[in-house]
XYZ file of C-alpha atoms in Angstrom:
645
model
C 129.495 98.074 112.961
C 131.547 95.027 113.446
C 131.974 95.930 116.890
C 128.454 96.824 118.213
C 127.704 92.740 116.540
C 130.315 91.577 118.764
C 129.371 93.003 121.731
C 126.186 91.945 121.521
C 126.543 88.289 120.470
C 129.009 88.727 123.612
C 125.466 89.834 125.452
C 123.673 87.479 123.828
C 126.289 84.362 124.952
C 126.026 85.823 128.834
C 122.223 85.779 128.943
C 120.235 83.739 130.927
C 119.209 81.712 128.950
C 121.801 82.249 126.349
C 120.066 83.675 123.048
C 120.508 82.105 119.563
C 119.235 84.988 118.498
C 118.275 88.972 118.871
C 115.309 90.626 117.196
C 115.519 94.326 117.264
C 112.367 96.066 116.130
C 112.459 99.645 114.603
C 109.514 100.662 117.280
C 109.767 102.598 120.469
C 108.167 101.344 123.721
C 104.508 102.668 122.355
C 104.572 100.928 118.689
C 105.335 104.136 116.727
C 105.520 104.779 113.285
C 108.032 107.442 114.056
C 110.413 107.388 117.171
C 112.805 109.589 118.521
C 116.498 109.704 118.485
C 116.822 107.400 121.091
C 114.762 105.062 120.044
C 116.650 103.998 116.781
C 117.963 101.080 117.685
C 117.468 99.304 114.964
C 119.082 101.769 112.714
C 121.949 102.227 115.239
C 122.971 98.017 114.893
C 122.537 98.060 111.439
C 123.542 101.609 110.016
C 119.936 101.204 107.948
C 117.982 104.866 108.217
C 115.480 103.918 106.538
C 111.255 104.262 108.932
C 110.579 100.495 108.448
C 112.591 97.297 108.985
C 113.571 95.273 111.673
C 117.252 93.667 112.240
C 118.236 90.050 113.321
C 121.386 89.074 115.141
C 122.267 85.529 115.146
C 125.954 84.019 116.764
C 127.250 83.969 113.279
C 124.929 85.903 110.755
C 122.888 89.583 110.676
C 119.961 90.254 108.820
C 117.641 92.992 107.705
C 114.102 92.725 106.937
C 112.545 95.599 104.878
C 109.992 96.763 102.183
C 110.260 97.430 98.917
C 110.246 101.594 99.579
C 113.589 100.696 100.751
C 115.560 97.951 99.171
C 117.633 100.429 97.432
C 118.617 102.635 100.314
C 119.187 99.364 102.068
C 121.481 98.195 99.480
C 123.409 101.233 99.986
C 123.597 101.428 103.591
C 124.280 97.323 104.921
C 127.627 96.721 105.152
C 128.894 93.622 104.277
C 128.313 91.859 107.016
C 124.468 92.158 106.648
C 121.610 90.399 104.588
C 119.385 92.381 103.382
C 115.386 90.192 103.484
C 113.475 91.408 100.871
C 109.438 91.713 102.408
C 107.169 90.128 100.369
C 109.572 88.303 98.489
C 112.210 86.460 101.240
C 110.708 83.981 103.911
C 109.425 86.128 106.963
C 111.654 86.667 110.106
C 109.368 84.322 112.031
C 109.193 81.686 109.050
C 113.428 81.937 108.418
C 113.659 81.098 112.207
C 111.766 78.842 112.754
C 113.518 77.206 109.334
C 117.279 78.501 109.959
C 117.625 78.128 113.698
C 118.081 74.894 115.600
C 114.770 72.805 118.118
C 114.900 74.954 121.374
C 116.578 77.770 120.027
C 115.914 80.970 122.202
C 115.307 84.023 120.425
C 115.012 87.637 122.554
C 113.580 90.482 122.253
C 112.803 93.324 124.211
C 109.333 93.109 125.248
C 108.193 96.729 125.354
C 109.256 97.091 121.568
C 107.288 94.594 120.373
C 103.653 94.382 119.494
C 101.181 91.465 121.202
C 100.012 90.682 117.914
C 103.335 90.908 116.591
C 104.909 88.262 119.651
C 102.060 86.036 119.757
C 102.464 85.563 116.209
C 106.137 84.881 116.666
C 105.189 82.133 119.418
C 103.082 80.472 116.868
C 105.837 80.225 114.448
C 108.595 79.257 117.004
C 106.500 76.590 118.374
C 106.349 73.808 115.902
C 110.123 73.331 116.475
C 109.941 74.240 120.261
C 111.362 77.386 119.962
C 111.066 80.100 122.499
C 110.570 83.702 122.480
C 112.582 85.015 125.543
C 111.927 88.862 126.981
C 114.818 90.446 127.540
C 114.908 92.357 131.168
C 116.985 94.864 129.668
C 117.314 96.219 125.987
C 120.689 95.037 124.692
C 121.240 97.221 122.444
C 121.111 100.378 124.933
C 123.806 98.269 126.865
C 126.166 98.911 123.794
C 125.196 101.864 122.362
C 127.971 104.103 124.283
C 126.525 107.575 122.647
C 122.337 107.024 123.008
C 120.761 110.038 122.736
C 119.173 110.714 126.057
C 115.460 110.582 126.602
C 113.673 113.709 125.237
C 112.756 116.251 128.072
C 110.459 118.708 126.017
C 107.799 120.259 128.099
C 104.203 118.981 127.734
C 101.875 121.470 126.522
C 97.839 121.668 126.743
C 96.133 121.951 123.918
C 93.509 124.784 123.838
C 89.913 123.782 123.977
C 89.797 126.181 121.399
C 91.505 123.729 118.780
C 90.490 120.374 120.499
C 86.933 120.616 120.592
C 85.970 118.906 123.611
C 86.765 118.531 126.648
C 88.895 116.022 128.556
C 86.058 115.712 130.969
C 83.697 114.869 127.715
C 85.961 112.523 126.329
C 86.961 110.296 129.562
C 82.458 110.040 129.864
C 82.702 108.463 127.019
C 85.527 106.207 127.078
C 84.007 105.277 130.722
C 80.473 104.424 129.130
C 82.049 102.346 126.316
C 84.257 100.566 129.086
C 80.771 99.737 131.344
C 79.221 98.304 127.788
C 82.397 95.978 127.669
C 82.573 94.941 130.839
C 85.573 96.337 131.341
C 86.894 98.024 134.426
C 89.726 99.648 132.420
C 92.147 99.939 129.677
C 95.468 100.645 128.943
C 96.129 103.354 125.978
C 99.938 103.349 124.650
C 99.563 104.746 121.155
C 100.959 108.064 121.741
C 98.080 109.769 119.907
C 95.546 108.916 121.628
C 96.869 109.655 125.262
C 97.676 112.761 123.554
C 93.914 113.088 122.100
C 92.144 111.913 125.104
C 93.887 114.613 127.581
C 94.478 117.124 125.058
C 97.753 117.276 125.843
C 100.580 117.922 122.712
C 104.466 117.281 123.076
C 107.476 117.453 120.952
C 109.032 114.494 121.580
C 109.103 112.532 118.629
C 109.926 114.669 115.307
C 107.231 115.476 113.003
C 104.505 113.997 115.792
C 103.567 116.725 118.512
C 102.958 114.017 120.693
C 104.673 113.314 124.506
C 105.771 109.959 125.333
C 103.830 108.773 128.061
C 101.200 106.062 128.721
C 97.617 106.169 130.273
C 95.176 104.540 132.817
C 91.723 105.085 132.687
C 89.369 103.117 135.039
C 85.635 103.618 135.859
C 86.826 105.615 138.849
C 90.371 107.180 137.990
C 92.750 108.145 135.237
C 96.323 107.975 135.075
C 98.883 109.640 133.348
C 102.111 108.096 133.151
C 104.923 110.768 131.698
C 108.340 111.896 133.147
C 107.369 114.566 135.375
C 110.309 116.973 134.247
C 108.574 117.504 131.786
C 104.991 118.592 133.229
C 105.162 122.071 135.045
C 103.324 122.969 137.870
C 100.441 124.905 135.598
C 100.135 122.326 133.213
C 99.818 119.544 136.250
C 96.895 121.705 137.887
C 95.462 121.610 134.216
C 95.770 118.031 134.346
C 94.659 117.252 137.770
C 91.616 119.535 137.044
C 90.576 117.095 135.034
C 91.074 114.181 137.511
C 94.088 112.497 136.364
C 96.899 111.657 138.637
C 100.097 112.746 136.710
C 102.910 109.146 137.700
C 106.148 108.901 136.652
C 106.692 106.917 133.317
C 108.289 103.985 134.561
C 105.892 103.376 137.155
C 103.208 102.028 134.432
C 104.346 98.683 134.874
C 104.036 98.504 138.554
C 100.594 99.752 137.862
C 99.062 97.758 135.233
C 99.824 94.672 137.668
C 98.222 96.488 140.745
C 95.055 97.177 137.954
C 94.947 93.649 137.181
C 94.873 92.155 141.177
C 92.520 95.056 140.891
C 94.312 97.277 143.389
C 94.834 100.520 141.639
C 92.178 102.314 142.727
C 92.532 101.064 146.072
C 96.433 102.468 145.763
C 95.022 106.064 144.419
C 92.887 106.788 147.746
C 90.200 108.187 145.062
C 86.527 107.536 146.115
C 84.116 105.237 143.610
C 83.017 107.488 141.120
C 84.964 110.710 142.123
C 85.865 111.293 138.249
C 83.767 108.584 136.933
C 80.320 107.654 135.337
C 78.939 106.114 138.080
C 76.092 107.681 140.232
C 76.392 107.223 143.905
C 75.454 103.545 144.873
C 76.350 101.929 141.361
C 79.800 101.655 141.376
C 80.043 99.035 143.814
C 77.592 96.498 141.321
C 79.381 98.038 137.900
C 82.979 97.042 139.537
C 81.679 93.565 140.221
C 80.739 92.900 137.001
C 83.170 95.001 135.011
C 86.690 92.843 135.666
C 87.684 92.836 131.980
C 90.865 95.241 131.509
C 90.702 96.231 127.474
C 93.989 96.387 125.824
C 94.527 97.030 122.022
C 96.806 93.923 120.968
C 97.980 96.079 117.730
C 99.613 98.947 120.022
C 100.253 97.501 123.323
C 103.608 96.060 123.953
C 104.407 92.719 125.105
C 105.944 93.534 128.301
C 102.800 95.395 129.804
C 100.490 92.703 128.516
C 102.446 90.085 130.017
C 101.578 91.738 133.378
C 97.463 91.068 132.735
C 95.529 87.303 133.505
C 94.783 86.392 129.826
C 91.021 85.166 131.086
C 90.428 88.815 132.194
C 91.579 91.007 129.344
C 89.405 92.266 126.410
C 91.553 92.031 123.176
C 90.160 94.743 120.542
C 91.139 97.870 119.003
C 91.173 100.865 121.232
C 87.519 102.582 121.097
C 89.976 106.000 121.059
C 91.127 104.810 117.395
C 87.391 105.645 115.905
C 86.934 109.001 118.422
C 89.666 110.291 117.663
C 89.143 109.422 114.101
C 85.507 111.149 113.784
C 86.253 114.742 114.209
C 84.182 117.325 116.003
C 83.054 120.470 114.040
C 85.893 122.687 115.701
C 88.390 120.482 114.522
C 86.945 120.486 110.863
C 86.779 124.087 110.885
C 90.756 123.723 112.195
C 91.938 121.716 109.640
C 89.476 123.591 106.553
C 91.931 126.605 108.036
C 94.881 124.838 108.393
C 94.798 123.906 104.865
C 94.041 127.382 103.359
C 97.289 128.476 104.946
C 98.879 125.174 104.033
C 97.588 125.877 99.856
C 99.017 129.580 99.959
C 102.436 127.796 101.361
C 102.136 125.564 98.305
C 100.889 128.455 95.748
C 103.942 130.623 97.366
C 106.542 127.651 96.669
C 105.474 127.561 93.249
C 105.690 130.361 92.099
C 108.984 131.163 92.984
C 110.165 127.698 92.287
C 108.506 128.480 88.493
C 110.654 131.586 88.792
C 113.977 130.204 89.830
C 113.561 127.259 87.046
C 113.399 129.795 84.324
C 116.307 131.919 85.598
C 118.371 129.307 86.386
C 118.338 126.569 83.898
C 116.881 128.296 81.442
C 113.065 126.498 81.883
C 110.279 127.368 79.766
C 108.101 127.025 82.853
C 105.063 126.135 84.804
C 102.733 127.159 82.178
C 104.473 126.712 78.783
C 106.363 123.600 77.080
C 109.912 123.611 75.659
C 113.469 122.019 76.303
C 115.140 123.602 78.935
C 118.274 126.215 77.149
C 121.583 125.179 79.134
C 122.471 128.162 80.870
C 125.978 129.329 82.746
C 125.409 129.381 85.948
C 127.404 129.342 90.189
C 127.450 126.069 92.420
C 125.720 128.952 94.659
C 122.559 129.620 92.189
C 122.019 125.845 91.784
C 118.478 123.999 93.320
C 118.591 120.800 94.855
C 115.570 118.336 95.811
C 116.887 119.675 99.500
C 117.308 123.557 98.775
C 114.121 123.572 96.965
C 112.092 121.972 100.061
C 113.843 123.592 102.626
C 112.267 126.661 100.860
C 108.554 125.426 101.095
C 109.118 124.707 104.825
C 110.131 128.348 104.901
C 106.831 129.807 103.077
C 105.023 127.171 105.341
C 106.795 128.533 108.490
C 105.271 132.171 107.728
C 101.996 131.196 108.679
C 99.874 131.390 111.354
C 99.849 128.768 114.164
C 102.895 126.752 112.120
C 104.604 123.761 114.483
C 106.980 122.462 112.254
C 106.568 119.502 109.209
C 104.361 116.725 109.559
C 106.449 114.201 107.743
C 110.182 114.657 105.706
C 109.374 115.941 102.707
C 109.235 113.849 99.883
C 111.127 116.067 97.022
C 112.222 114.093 93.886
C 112.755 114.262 90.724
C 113.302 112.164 87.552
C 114.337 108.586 88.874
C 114.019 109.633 92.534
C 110.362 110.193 92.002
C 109.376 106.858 91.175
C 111.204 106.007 94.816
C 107.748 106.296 96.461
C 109.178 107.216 99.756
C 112.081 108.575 98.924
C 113.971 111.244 101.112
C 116.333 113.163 99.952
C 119.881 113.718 101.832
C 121.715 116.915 101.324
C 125.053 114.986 100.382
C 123.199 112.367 97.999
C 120.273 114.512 96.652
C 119.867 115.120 92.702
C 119.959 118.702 91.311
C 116.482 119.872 89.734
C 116.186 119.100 86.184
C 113.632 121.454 84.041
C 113.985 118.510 81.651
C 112.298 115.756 84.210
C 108.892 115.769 86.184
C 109.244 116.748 89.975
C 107.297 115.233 92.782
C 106.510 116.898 96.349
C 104.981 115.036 98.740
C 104.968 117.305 101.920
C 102.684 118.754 105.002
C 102.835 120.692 108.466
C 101.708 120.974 111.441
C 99.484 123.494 112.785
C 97.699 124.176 115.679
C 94.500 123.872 114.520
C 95.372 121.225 111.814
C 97.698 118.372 110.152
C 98.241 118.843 106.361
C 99.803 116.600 103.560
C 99.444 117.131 99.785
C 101.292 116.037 96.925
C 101.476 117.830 93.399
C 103.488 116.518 90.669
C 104.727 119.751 88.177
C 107.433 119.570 84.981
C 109.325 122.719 84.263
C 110.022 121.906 80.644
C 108.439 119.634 77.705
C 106.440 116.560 79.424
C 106.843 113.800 76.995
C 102.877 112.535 75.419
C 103.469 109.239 77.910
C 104.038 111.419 81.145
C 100.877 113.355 80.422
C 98.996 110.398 79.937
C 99.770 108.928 82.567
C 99.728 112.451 84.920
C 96.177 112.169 83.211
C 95.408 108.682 84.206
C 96.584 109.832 88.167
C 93.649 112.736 87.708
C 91.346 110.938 86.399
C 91.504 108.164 89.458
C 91.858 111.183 91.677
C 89.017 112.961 90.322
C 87.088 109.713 90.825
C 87.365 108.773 94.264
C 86.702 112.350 95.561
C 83.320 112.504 93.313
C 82.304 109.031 94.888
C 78.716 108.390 96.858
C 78.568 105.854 98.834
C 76.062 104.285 101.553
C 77.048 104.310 105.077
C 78.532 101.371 106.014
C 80.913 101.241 103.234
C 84.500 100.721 103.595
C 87.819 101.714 102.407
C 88.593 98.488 100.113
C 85.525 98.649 98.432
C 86.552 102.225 97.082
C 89.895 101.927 96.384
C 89.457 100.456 92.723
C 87.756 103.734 91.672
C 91.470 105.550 91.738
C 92.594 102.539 89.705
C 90.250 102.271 86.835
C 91.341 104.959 84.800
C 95.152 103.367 85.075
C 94.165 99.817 84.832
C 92.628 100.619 81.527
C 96.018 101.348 80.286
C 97.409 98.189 82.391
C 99.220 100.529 85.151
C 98.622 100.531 88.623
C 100.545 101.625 92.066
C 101.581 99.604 95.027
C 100.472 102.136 98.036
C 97.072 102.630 99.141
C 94.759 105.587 98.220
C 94.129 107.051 101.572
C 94.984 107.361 105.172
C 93.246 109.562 108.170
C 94.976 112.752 109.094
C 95.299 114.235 112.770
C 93.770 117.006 114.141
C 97.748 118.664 115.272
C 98.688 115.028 115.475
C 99.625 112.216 113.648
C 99.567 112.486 109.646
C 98.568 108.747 109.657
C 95.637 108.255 111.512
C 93.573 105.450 111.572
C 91.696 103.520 112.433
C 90.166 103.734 108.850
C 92.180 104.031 105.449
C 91.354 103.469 101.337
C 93.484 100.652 100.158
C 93.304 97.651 98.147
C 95.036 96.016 101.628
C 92.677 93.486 103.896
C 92.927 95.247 106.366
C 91.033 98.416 104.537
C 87.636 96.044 105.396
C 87.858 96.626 108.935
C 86.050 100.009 109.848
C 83.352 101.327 107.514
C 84.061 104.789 106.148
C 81.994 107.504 108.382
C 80.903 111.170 108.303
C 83.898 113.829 109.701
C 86.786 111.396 109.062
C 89.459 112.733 107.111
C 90.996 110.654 104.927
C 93.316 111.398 101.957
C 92.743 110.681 98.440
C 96.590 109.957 96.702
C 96.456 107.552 93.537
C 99.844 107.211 92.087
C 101.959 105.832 89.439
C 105.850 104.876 88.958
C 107.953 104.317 86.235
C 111.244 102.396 88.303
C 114.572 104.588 87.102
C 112.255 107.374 84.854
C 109.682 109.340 87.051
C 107.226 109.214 89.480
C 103.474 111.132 89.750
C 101.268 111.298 92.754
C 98.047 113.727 93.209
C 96.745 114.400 96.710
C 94.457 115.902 98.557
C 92.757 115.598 101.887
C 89.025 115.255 102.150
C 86.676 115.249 104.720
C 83.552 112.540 104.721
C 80.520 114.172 104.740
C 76.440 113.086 104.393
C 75.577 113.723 100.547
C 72.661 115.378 99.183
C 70.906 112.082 97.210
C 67.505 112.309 95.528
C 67.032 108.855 97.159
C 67.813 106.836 99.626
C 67.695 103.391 99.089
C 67.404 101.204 102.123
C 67.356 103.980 104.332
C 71.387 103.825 104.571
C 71.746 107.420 104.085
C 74.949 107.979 101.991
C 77.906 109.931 102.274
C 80.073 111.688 99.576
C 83.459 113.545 100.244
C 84.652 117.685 100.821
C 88.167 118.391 99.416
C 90.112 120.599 102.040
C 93.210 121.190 100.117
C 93.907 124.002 97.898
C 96.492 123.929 95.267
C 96.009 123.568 91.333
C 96.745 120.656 89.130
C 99.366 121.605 86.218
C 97.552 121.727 83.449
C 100.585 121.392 80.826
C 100.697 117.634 82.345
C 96.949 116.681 81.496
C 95.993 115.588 78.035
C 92.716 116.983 77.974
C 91.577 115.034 74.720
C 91.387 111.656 77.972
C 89.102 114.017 80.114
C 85.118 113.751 80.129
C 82.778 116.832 80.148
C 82.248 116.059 83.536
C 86.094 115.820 84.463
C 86.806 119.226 82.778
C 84.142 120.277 84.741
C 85.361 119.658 88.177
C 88.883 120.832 87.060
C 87.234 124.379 86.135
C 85.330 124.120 89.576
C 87.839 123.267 91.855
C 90.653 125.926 90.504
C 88.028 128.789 90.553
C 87.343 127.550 94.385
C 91.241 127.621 94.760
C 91.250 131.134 93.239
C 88.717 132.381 95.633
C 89.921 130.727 98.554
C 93.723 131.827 98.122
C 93.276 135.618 96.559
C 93.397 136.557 99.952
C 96.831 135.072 100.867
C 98.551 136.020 97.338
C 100.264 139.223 96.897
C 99.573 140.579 93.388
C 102.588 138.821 91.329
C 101.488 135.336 93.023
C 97.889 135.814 92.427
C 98.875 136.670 88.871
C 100.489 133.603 88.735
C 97.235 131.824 90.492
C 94.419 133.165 88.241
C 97.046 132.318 85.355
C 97.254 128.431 86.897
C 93.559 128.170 87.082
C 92.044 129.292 84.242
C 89.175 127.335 82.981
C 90.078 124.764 80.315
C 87.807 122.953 77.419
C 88.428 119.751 75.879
């Protein structure tokens, strides 16, 4: 570690001008959550694994900025010649350098890992003691790291019509029509799910995410494709072309976002007005005069292509894919309703044998009935781990149909490690089940026709009277939101309290949100909409066919940790009136798994809670029999029997 510092405050010294300081960001060149291999640069300076933080390099000091998921892990992994910045508790990067470092000081980054929203911010800071933000031509980092991984080469794949929906054809109309209402002549997409989306396209170049890594054009006239071409073979580029996009290699983007804003690109491509676009014969020529705006989404697009763009001629908003890809169509409903049948029989599967292997093992009384675990001899060979134990529910998810691989690590934890709410276990570090503790798995896959994620919290032995009530308290909240009505036009903040009632009452409460959008086979946090007690949860007004998951929480640090969820879909309700003529909506529960009922206090449940419980495990009951052999569906109709206060 002490040498990759050195060589790059060596960098840092040579550069023109010479740098006072290096930010390196944990995002790739298209602001993702996740990023490949090569892309970890920030864990590759600063021997950090954790998905969020964001290193600084100074000629005499290092430090790491993260969140409180990870100040732990952080702890563990820094060596001693880095800080560890605690978020929401130590000054902000911009605010300790604009405090620490001295008038004029020039701080780099690499442009194309960097946000606009983020940099401009940064600028804002810097500038009240004339500090600059420099771009970096080249990343320093890659010009140290001697063993990068090289850039991912995984073929791009169509996706079916079959699963998407709708056409590309469909989907470019309408980006085109919202682009004429703007004014705009075109935008540039970089968030890798909604290239993906918009040309159904799927990749596997980034883990967990089947999306490729490429960038997209899309005038009135033309669409682009940007995307190393090894990767596209010839039938998949006649797929693409068919659709009128011109397939460019990936580093060419930047050549062509400044030919889009002299407006020369569709001069360059030789294409006709209106060959692929919106425009009848004899209108393009007025729409192009009038549309000059070029529409970039300042949360997603990086620095370095903005920089490119005349600032009086862009159109800074979210990307209008964010809310179409968001509102699914009814095939991809009826995708992800299927995808998470499968995904519930993986779950039911996992249980059971985990319930099995608990007993046999160490001796548990089990899933359904309380007692002290009896210590029991046992082999190094027989014993489960939080890794062993979810490498096994991968495996039961793996046997079913149209299965790509996980949608996220899995989150498997127990005792202390589940209060670690995103905790991921390592097969040298991870703790050995306990039939004594409560176990937490927060997992999901990717299908073909579908994204999944649930959680379900179990205990294997005796749950103490606090752990059911506040297992209980989780339910109730859960129970809650998913029974809300609501008028259209509501969003996500104004819903999240209704998970935290029943634990406020007790004076408990969680520090995640409630509920993200899932993908259609694509991202497993989708926005643009969410549930969370966060600001930014005002911004887009919950709508029918989003998906959006309903997860309250809670976490007792160094003890346990319990989290419900479940993935709904937004639907129109069924109200006897309609006041205002809003028209409301109420929400569909797509997953499939049952809630343990040794952990609920039932005495803390309403008629009207018991009643749901007994409702949705018959539904499970019916909607899994099919999946179970007979020993699992023994164990299901066992699981789900009706209960009474």
């Amino acid at each position: 570690m002490a040498e990759i510092l050195s060589a790059l405050r060596s960098l840092m010294a040579s550069h023109s001008p010479p740098l006072h300081a290096l930010i390196v960001p944990s995002e790739d060149y298209h602001q993702s959550e996740y990023v490949s291999d090569r892309d970890k640069r920030r864990e590759f300076v600063s021997g950090f694994t954790g998905s969020a933080g964001l290193a600084l390099i100074t000629k005499d000091e290092a430090r790491l900025w993260t969140d409180g998921r990870y100040f732990l892990q952080a702890m563990q992994q820094l060596s001693d010649q880095w800080q560890l910045m605690r978020i929401g508790e130590d000054p902000s990067v911009d605010s300790w350098i604009s405090d620490n470092l001295p008038r004029e000081a020039a701080i780099g980054v690499d442009p194309w890992c960097v946000s606009v929203d983020t940099a401009q911010r940064w600028e804002r800071a810097f500038a009240k003691n004339h500090q600059k933000l420099i771009q970096t031509s080249s990343n320093l980092v890659d010009e140290v790291w001697k063993n990068q991984p090289p850039a991912e080469t995984n073929p791009v794949i169509v996706h079916p019509l079959e699963f998407a929906g709708r056409s590309v054809a469909e989907k470019l109309k309408d980006l085109r029509e919202k682009l004429a209402i703007e004014k705009a002549c075109g935008i540039i997409i970089t968030a890798l799910d909604e290239v993906a989306w918009l040309y159904n396209i799927r990749g596997s170049d980034v883990s967990y995410c089947p999306v490729v890594h490429a960038f997209a054009i899309v005038t009135l006239n033309s669409a682009f494709l940007y995307v190393d071409k090894r990767k596209v073979s010839s039938k998949v580029s006649s797929s693409i072309q068919e659709n009128g996009i011109e397939v460019r290699e990936y580093s060419t983007v930047s050549s062509d976002v400044a030919l889009l804003a002299s407006n020369q690109l569709d001069k360059d491509t030789g294409l006709s007005s209106g060959q692929n676009g919106v425009c009848e014969s004899g209108t393009c020529e007025a729409e192009e005069k009038n549309n000059d705006l070029i529409w970039v989404d300042p949360a997603s697009c990086c620095y370095a292509l903005f920089s490119k763009l005349d600032a009086k001629k862009m159109l800074q908003q979210q990307s209008p894919l964010a809310l179409a890809k968001a509102l699914k169509n009814p095939v991809e409903l009826d995708g992800l309703r299927n995808a998470h049948i499968r995904d519930g029989a993986a779950v039911v599967q996992y249980l059971v044998w985990l319930d099995k292997q608990m007993q046999e093992i160490y001796g548990a009384s089990g899933y359904f009935l309380e007692g002290k675990g009896r210590s029991k001899k046992r082999s190094e060979t027989m014993k489960l781990t939080e890794v062993t134990a979810s490498d096994k529910l991968e495996g039961f998810r793996a046997t079913k149909e149209h299965f790509r691989g996980l949608s996220f690590p899995t989150i498997s934890s127990v005792g202390p490690n589940a209060a670690v709410i995103h905790y991921s276990p390592q097969p040298e570090t991870c703790a050995e089940l306990d039939p004594d503790s409560i176990y937490l798995f927060d997992s999901g896959a990717q299908y073909l026709d579908g994204t999944t994620d649930i959680t379900r919290t179990v205990h294997f032995g005796k749950p103490s009277e606090h752990e059911k009530a506040c297992y209980t308290s989780v339910l109730k909240g859960h129970i809650a939101l998913g029974n809300a009505r609501f008028p259209n036009g509501t969003n996500g903040h104004a819903l999240d309290i209704l998970a935290r009632i029943p634990l406020w009452r007790y004076g408990l409460d969680y520090r995640h949100g409630t509920g993200h959008g899932i993908g259609s086979y694509l991202n497993v946090h989708e926005g643009p909409h969410l549930i969370s007690f966060r600001p930014q949860a005002r911004n887009v007004p919950l709508q029918a066919s989003m998906t959006v998951t309903d997860e309250p929480g809670y976490y007792e640090d160094g003890t346990f940790g319990i989290r419900l969820e479940n993935v709904l879909v937004i639907k129109e309700a069924d109200t006897e009136f309609n006041f205002g003529d809003k028209g409301y909506l109420s929400f569909e529960h797509i997953t499939w798994a049952p809630y343990q009922i040794k952990l609920i206090d039932l005495s803390l449940l309403t008629p009207e809670e018991i009643e749901w419980l007994n409702t949705y495990h018959s539904k499970c009951r019916e909607i899994l029999a099919p999946s179970m052999d007979k020993n699992e569906l023994d164990w299901l109709k066992k699981a789900t029997e009706p209960v009474s206060a």
